[in-house]
mmCIF file of C-alpha atoms in Angstrom:
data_model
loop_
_atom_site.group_PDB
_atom_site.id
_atom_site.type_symbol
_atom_site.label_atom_id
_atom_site.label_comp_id
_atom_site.label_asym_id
_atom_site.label_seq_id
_atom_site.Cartn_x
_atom_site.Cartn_y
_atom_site.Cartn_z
ATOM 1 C CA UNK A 1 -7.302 -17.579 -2.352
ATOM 2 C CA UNK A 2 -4.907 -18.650 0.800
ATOM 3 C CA UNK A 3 -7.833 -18.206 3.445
ATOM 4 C CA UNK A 4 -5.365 -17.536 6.615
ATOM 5 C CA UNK A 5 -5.735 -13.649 8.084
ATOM 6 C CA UNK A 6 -3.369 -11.397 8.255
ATOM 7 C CA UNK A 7 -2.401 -8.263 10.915
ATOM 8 C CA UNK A 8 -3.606 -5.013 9.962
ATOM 9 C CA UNK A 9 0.268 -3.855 10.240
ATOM 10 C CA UNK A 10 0.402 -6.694 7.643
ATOM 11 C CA UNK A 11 -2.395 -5.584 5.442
ATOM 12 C CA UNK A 12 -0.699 -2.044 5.441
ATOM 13 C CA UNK A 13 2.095 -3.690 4.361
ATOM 14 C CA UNK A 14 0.797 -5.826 1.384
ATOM 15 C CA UNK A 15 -0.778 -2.194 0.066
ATOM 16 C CA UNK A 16 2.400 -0.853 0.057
ATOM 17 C CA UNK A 17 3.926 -4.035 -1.839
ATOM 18 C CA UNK A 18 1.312 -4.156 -4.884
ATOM 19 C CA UNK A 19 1.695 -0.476 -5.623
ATOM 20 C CA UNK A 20 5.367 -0.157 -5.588
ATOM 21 C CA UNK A 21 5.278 -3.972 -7.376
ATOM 22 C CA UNK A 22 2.530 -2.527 -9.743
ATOM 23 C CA UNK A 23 5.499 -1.686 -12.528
ATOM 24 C CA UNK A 24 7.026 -5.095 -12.098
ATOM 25 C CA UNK A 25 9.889 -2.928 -10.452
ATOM 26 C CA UNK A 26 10.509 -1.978 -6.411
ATOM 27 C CA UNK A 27 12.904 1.007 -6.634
ATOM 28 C CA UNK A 28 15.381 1.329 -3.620
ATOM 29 C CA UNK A 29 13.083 4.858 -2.818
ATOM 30 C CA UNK A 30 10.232 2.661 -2.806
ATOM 31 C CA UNK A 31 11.227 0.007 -0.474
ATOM 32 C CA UNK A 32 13.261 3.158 1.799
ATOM 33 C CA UNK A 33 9.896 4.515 2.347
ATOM 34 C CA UNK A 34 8.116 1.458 3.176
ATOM 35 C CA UNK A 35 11.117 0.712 5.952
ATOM 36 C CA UNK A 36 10.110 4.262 7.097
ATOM 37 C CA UNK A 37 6.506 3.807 7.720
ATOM 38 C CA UNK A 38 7.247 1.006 8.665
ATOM 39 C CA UNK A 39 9.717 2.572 11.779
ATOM 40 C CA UNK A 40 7.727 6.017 12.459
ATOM 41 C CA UNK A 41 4.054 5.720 11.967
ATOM 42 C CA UNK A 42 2.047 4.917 15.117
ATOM 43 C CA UNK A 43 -0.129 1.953 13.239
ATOM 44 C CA UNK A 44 2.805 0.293 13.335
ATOM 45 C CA UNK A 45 4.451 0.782 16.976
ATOM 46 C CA UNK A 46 4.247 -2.753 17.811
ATOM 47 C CA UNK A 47 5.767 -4.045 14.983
ATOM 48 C CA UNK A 48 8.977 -5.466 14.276
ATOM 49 C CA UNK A 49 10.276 -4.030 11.364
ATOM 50 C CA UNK A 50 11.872 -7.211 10.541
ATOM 51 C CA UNK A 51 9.167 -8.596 9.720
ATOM 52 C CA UNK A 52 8.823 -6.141 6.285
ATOM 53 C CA UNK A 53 10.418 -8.607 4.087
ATOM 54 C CA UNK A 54 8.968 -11.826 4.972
ATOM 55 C CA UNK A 55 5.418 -9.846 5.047
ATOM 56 C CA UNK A 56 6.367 -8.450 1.759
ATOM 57 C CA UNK A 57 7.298 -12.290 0.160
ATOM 58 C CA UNK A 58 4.156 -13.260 1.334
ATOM 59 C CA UNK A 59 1.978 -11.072 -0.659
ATOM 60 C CA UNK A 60 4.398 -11.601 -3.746
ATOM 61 C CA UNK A 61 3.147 -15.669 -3.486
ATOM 62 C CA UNK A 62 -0.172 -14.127 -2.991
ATOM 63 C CA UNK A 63 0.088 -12.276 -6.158
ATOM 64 C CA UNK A 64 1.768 -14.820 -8.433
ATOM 65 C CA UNK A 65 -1.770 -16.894 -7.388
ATOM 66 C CA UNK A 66 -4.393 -16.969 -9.921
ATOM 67 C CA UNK A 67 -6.628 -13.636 -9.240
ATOM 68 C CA UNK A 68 -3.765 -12.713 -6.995
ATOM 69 C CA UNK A 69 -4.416 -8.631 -6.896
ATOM 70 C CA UNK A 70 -8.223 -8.866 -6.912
ATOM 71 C CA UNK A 71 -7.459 -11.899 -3.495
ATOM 72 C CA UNK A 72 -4.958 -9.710 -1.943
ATOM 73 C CA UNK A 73 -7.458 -6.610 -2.247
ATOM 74 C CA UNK A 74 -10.018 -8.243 -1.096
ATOM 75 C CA UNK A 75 -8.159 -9.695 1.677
ATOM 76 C CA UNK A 76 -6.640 -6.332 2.705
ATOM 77 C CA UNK A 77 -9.861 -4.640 2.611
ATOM 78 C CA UNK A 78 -11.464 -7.670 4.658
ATOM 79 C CA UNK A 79 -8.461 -7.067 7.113
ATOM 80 C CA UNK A 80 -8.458 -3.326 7.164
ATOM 81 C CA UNK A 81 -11.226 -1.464 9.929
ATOM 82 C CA UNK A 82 -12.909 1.476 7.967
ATOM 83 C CA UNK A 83 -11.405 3.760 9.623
ATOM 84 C CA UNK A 84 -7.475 2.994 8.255
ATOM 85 C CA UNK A 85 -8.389 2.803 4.426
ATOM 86 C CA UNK A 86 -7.791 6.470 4.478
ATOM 87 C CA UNK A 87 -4.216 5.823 5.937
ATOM 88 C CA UNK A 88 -3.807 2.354 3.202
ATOM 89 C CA UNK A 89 -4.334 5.018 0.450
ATOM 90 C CA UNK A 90 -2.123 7.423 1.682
ATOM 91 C CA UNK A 91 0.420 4.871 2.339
ATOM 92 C CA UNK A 92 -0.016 3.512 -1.317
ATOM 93 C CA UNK A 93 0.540 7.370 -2.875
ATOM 94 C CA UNK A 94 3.687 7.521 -0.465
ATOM 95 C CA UNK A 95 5.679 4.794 -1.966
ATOM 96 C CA UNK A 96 4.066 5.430 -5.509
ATOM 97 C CA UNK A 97 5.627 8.940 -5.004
ATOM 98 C CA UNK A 98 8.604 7.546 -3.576
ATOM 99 C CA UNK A 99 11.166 7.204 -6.724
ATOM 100 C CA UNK A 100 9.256 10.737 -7.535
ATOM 101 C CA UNK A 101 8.248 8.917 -11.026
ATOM 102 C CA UNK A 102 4.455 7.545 -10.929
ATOM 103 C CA UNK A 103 4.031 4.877 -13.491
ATOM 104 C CA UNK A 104 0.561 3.780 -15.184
ATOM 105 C CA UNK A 105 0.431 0.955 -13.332
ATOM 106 C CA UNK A 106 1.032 2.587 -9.846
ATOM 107 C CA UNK A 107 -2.019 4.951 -11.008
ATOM 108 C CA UNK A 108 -3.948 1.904 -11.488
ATOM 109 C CA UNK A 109 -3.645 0.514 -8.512
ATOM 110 C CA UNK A 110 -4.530 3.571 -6.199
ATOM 111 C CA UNK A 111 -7.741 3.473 -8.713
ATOM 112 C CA UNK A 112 -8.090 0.300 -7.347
ATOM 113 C CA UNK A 113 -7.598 1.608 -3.861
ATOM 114 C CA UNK A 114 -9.965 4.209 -4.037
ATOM 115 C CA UNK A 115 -12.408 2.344 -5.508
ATOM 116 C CA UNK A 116 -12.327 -0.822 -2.916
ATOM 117 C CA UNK A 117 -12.436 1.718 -0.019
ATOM 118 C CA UNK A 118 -15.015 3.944 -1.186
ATOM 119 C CA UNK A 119 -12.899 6.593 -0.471
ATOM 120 C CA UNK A 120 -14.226 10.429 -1.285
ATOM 121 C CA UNK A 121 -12.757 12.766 -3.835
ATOM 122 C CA UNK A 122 -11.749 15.648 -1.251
ATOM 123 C CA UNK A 123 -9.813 12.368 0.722
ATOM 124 C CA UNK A 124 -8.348 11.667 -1.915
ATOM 125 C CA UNK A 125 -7.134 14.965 -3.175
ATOM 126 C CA UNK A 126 -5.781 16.295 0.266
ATOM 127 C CA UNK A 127 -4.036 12.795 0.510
ATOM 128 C CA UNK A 128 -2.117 13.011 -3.102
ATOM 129 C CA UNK A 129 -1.499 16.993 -2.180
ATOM 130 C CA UNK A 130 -0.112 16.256 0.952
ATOM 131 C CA UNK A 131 2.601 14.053 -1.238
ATOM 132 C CA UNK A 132 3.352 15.690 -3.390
ATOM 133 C CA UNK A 133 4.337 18.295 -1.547
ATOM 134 C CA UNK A 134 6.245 16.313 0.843
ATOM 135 C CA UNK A 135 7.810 14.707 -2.000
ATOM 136 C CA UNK A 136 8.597 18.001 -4.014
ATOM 137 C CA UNK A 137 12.539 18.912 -4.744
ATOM 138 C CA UNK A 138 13.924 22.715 -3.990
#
């Protein structure tokens, strides 16, 4: 694994990237709601959203790496302070809900999510609730 650390704006970032890349696909929806996290949520008030893309190729190279997912879970995790896996998660079920079409491989991921940060069912559910009903069509 690269051994260099990353910002936890960064971190946030590559969680977004490995769910939406999860289905070897990153719908326009997808990368629309990662530019507006990136822009509105208050973890990221100091950060340029410029940076989104190169942040974003960055955890693609990571990935392509041998045991790139487990790495770039462990690094984000590693990266992450308890108290934002909560807001990784939710930010993973955002842009999985994004293109309003959850593949297999997006579930698998927030599996992986959930399981890395020990996160509890009722967390869990109110999080996935919370998008789908921000998410839902008249």
């Amino acid at each position: 694994m690269m051994s260099d650390t990353i910002s936890i704006q960064e971190a946030l970032i590559y969680v977004m990237v490995i769910t939406s890349a999860s289905d070897a696909s990153m719908t326009d929806a997808e990368l629309a709601t990662m530019g507006g996290v990136v822009k509105t949520l208050p973890v990221f008030t100091d950060y340029d959203p410029g940076n989104v893309l190169p942040a974003a190729q960055r955890c693609g190279e990571r990935l392509q790496e041998p045991e790139g997912l487990s790495d770039v879970l462990a690094l984000v995790a590693d990266t992450l302070p308890v108290h934002l896996f909560d807001t990784a998660y939710a930010l993973a079920v955002e842009v999985a809900a994004a293109d309003l079409d959850v593949s297999k491989e997006e579930l698998r991921i927030l599996q992986l999510l959930r399981d890395r940060f020990n996160l509890d069912k009722l967390t869990v559910a109110a999080i996935e609730r919370g998008a789908i009903a921000r998410h839902r069509r008249g």
